[in-house]
mmCIF file of C-alpha atoms in Angstrom:
data_model
loop_
_atom_site.group_PDB
_atom_site.id
_atom_site.type_symbol
_atom_site.label_atom_id
_atom_site.label_comp_id
_atom_site.label_asym_id
_atom_site.label_seq_id
_atom_site.Cartn_x
_atom_site.Cartn_y
_atom_site.Cartn_z
ATOM 1 C CA ASN O 1 119.466 161.767 17.695
ATOM 2 C CA ILE O 2 115.800 162.550 16.694
ATOM 3 C CA LEU O 3 114.358 165.590 18.085
ATOM 4 C CA GLY O 4 111.361 167.775 17.827
ATOM 5 C CA ASN O 5 108.557 165.569 19.849
ATOM 6 C CA GLN O 6 106.940 164.608 16.682
ATOM 7 C CA ALA O 7 105.982 161.263 15.343
ATOM 8 C CA VAL O 8 108.562 158.800 13.877
ATOM 9 C CA THR O 9 106.799 156.014 11.867
ATOM 10 C CA ASP O 10 108.356 153.095 10.531
ATOM 11 C CA ILE O 11 111.831 154.031 9.976
ATOM 12 C CA GLU O 12 114.811 151.624 9.471
ATOM 13 C CA THR O 13 118.205 152.626 10.870
ATOM 14 C CA ALA O 14 122.011 151.381 10.864
ATOM 15 C CA VAL O 15 123.385 153.565 13.839
ATOM 16 C CA GLY O 16 125.296 152.895 17.062
ATOM 17 C CA THR O 17 123.550 155.174 19.372
ATOM 18 C CA LEU O 18 120.164 156.482 19.034
ATOM 19 C CA GLY O 19 118.754 159.268 21.107
ATOM 20 C CA LEU O 20 115.215 160.422 20.997
ATOM 21 C CA THR O 21 112.937 163.487 21.804
ATOM 22 C CA SER O 22 109.587 162.288 19.847
ATOM 23 C CA ALA O 23 106.103 161.398 20.063
ATOM 24 C CA ALA O 24 104.898 158.096 19.032
ATOM 25 C CA THR O 25 107.950 156.180 17.363
ATOM 26 C CA SER O 26 108.424 153.082 15.427
ATOM 27 C CA ILE O 27 112.106 152.152 14.822
ATOM 28 C CA THR O 28 113.681 148.994 13.241
ATOM 29 C CA GLU O 29 117.356 149.075 13.812
ATOM 30 C CA SER O 30 119.642 146.762 11.465
ATOM 31 C CA ASP O 31 121.959 145.672 14.101
ATOM 32 C CA GLY O 32 122.606 146.601 17.677
ATOM 33 C CA VAL O 33 122.194 150.026 19.138
ATOM 34 C CA THR O 34 122.646 152.089 22.310
ATOM 35 C CA LEU O 35 119.546 154.088 23.154
ATOM 36 C CA SER O 36 120.979 157.402 24.767
ATOM 37 C CA ASP O 37 118.989 159.171 27.422
ATOM 38 C CA SER O 38 115.443 159.736 25.616
ATOM 39 C CA ALA O 39 112.108 160.894 26.047
ATOM 40 C CA VAL O 40 109.065 159.735 23.997
ATOM 41 C CA THR O 41 105.422 161.127 24.551
ATOM 42 C CA GLY O 42 103.812 158.092 22.617
ATOM 43 C CA GLN O 43 104.213 154.641 22.056
ATOM 44 C CA LEU O 44 107.750 153.125 21.290
ATOM 45 C CA ASP O 45 108.373 150.215 19.143
ATOM 46 C CA LEU O 46 112.035 149.298 18.884
ATOM 47 C CA SER O 47 113.345 146.185 16.953
ATOM 48 C CA ALA O 48 116.828 145.979 17.168
ATOM 49 C CA GLY O 49 119.765 143.348 17.886
ATOM 50 C CA ALA O 50 121.700 143.685 20.877
ATOM 51 C CA THR O 51 120.599 146.680 22.601
ATOM 52 C CA VAL O 52 122.120 148.963 25.568
ATOM 53 C CA LEU O 53 119.684 151.089 27.525
ATOM 54 C CA ASN O 54 120.593 154.097 29.013
ATOM 55 C CA ASN O 55 117.444 156.194 30.317
ATOM 56 C CA LEU O 56 114.060 156.200 28.519
ATOM 57 C CA ASN O 57 111.241 158.012 29.821
ATOM 58 C CA ALA O 58 108.017 157.247 27.869
ATOM 59 C CA ALA O 59 105.750 158.224 30.871
ATOM 60 C CA ALA O 60 102.606 156.228 31.028
ATOM 61 C CA ASN O 61 102.893 155.128 27.115
ATOM 62 C CA ALA O 62 103.652 151.496 25.942
ATOM 63 C CA VAL O 63 107.399 150.531 25.110
ATOM 64 C CA ASN O 64 107.514 147.464 22.883
ATOM 65 C CA ILE O 65 111.070 146.145 22.302
ATOM 66 C CA THR O 66 111.965 143.150 20.138
ATOM 67 C CA VAL O 67 115.579 142.307 19.984
ATOM 68 C CA SER O 68 117.866 139.532 18.512
ATOM 69 C CA GLY O 69 120.433 140.309 20.872
ATOM 70 C CA ALA O 70 121.063 140.903 24.801
ATOM 71 C CA ILE O 71 119.426 143.822 26.307
ATOM 72 C CA THR O 72 121.895 145.397 28.818
ATOM 73 C CA ASP O 73 122.178 148.262 31.344
ATOM 74 C CA GLY O 74 123.790 151.153 29.970
ATOM 75 C CA ASN O 75 123.821 153.476 32.799
ATOM 76 C CA ASP O 76 125.439 153.635 36.619
ATOM 77 C CA ASP O 77 122.506 152.021 38.713
ATOM 78 C CA THR O 78 122.548 155.253 40.547
ATOM 79 C CA ALA O 79 121.500 157.170 37.367
ATOM 80 C CA GLY O 80 117.913 156.114 37.820
ATOM 81 C CA ASN O 81 115.838 153.956 35.625
ATOM 82 C CA ASN O 82 116.700 152.392 32.309
ATOM 83 C CA ILE O 83 112.711 152.536 31.180
ATOM 84 C CA THR O 84 109.973 154.511 32.665
ATOM 85 C CA ALA O 85 106.713 153.546 30.942
ATOM 86 C CA GLY O 86 103.076 152.233 31.411
ATOM 87 C CA VAL O 87 103.639 148.730 29.986
ATOM 88 C CA LEU O 88 106.998 147.486 28.850
ATOM 89 C CA THR O 89 107.002 144.362 26.639
ATOM 90 C CA ILE O 90 110.373 142.534 25.738
ATOM 91 C CA THR O 91 110.365 139.950 23.213
ATOM 92 C CA GLY O 92 113.061 137.921 21.293
ATOM 93 C CA ASN O 93 113.962 135.233 23.812
ATOM 94 C CA GLN O 94 117.225 137.111 24.797
ATOM 95 C CA ALA O 95 119.040 137.790 27.956
ATOM 96 C CA VAL O 96 117.982 140.916 29.640
ATOM 97 C CA THR O 97 120.680 142.088 32.082
ATOM 98 C CA GLY O 98 120.637 144.214 35.219
ATOM 99 C CA ILE O 99 118.076 146.863 33.903
ATOM 100 C CA GLU O 100 116.167 149.139 36.377
ATOM 101 C CA THR O 101 112.332 150.126 35.360
ATOM 102 C CA ALA O 102 109.510 152.026 36.627
ATOM 103 C CA VAL O 103 106.485 150.562 34.755
ATOM 104 C CA THR O 104 103.071 149.377 35.970
ATOM 105 C CA THR O 105 103.381 145.960 33.586
ATOM 106 C CA LEU O 106 105.749 143.908 32.400
ATOM 107 C CA ASP O 107 105.255 141.394 29.460
ATOM 108 C CA LEU O 108 108.269 139.147 29.003
ATOM 109 C CA THR O 109 109.337 136.554 26.290
ATOM 110 C CA THR O 110 113.000 136.532 27.210
ATOM 111 C CA ALA O 111 116.137 134.182 28.021
ATOM 112 C CA ALA O 112 117.913 134.728 31.306
ATOM 113 C CA THR O 113 116.300 137.887 32.857
ATOM 114 C CA SER O 114 117.416 140.390 35.774
ATOM 115 C CA ILE O 115 115.158 143.360 36.418
ATOM 116 C CA THR O 116 114.622 145.712 39.281
ATOM 117 C CA GLU O 117 111.341 147.604 39.468
ATOM 118 C CA SER O 118 111.066 150.702 41.339
ATOM 119 C CA ASP O 119 107.777 150.222 42.886
ATOM 120 C CA GLY O 120 104.830 147.549 42.616
ATOM 121 C CA VAL O 121 104.416 145.907 39.225
ATOM 122 C CA THR O 122 101.867 143.398 37.273
ATOM 123 C CA LEU O 123 104.034 140.794 35.479
ATOM 124 C CA SER O 124 101.558 139.653 32.734
ATOM 125 C CA ASP O 125 101.638 136.182 31.089
ATOM 126 C CA SER O 126 105.200 135.843 30.493
ATOM 127 C CA VAL O 127 107.612 133.150 29.403
ATOM 128 C CA VAL O 128 111.471 132.982 30.351
ATOM 129 C CA THR O 129 113.648 130.524 29.088
ATOM 130 C CA GLY O 130 116.555 131.345 31.790
ATOM 131 C CA GLN O 131 116.965 132.359 35.416
ATOM 132 C CA LEU O 132 114.494 135.272 36.383
ATOM 133 C CA ASP O 133 115.554 137.557 39.018
ATOM 134 C CA LEU O 134 112.857 140.299 39.687
ATOM 135 C CA VAL O 135 113.217 142.833 42.748
ATOM 136 C CA THR O 136 110.313 145.006 43.156
ATOM 137 C CA GLY O 137 109.833 147.772 45.534
ATOM 138 C CA GLY O 138 106.357 147.071 46.198
ATOM 139 C CA ALA O 139 103.359 144.952 45.656
ATOM 140 C CA THR O 140 103.706 142.333 42.876
ATOM 141 C CA VAL O 141 100.860 140.604 40.707
ATOM 142 C CA ILE O 142 101.961 137.653 38.753
ATOM 143 C CA GLY O 143 99.943 136.346 36.034
ATOM 144 C CA ALA O 144 100.757 133.027 34.094
ATOM 145 C CA LEU O 145 104.593 132.822 34.292
ATOM 146 C CA THR O 146 106.317 129.863 32.248
ATOM 147 C CA ALA O 147 109.693 129.394 33.459
ATOM 148 C CA THR O 148 110.231 125.528 32.823
ATOM 149 C CA SER O 149 112.983 124.090 34.593
ATOM 150 C CA GLN O 150 114.599 127.384 35.411
ATOM 151 C CA THR O 151 115.280 129.108 38.716
ATOM 152 C CA VAL O 152 112.742 132.061 39.754
ATOM 153 C CA ASN O 153 114.135 134.604 42.224
ATOM 154 C CA LEU O 154 111.448 137.149 43.501
ATOM 155 C CA THR O 155 112.425 139.843 45.752
ATOM 156 C CA LEU O 156 109.277 141.874 46.605
ATOM 157 C CA GLY O 157 108.753 144.827 48.451
ATOM 158 C CA GLY O 158 104.933 144.336 49.057
ATOM 159 C CA ALA O 159 102.346 141.656 48.657
ATOM 160 C CA LEU O 160 102.679 138.899 46.179
ATOM 161 C CA THR O 161 99.183 138.186 44.425
ATOM 162 C CA ASP O 162 97.791 135.801 41.918
ATOM 163 C CA GLY O 163 96.952 137.575 38.531
ATOM 164 C CA ASP O 164 96.263 134.422 36.591
ATOM 165 C CA ALA O 165 92.404 134.365 36.057
ATOM 166 C CA ASP O 166 92.835 130.782 34.638
ATOM 167 C CA ALA O 167 94.216 129.451 37.920
#
């Protein structure tokens, strides 16, 4: 665990489980990691292998996750969101399976992806190379979504709006 609500900058770890109570945080994990219930009061940049998410609360801050393995849900679906943040960016072209979010903006470069958003969300210009299942609890704005030859399933709790200025 990293505690103290202070900035954590550019550290490299080799741990199985990581718990955070920190400000702006930048961590490179050498392999897979389980992110236990954590809170950050600044931007989080996490680079890791396979990543299991429990409950990360970043308030309105940005969360940037780059993975070389799948991202999976580490808590019971009734236990709350896996990630609360302003902007959630996931890159690495890996599978994202069954996570729950409360974010304003999603930015994805992923393989097969399954996300349940608690309210409305903006999906910025994104690329998915596998099936996308997105469930939202409110209005949804979608920018340019590239999902060539893939199935896209949207279950929306509000209006769908075109957010692609180039269209």
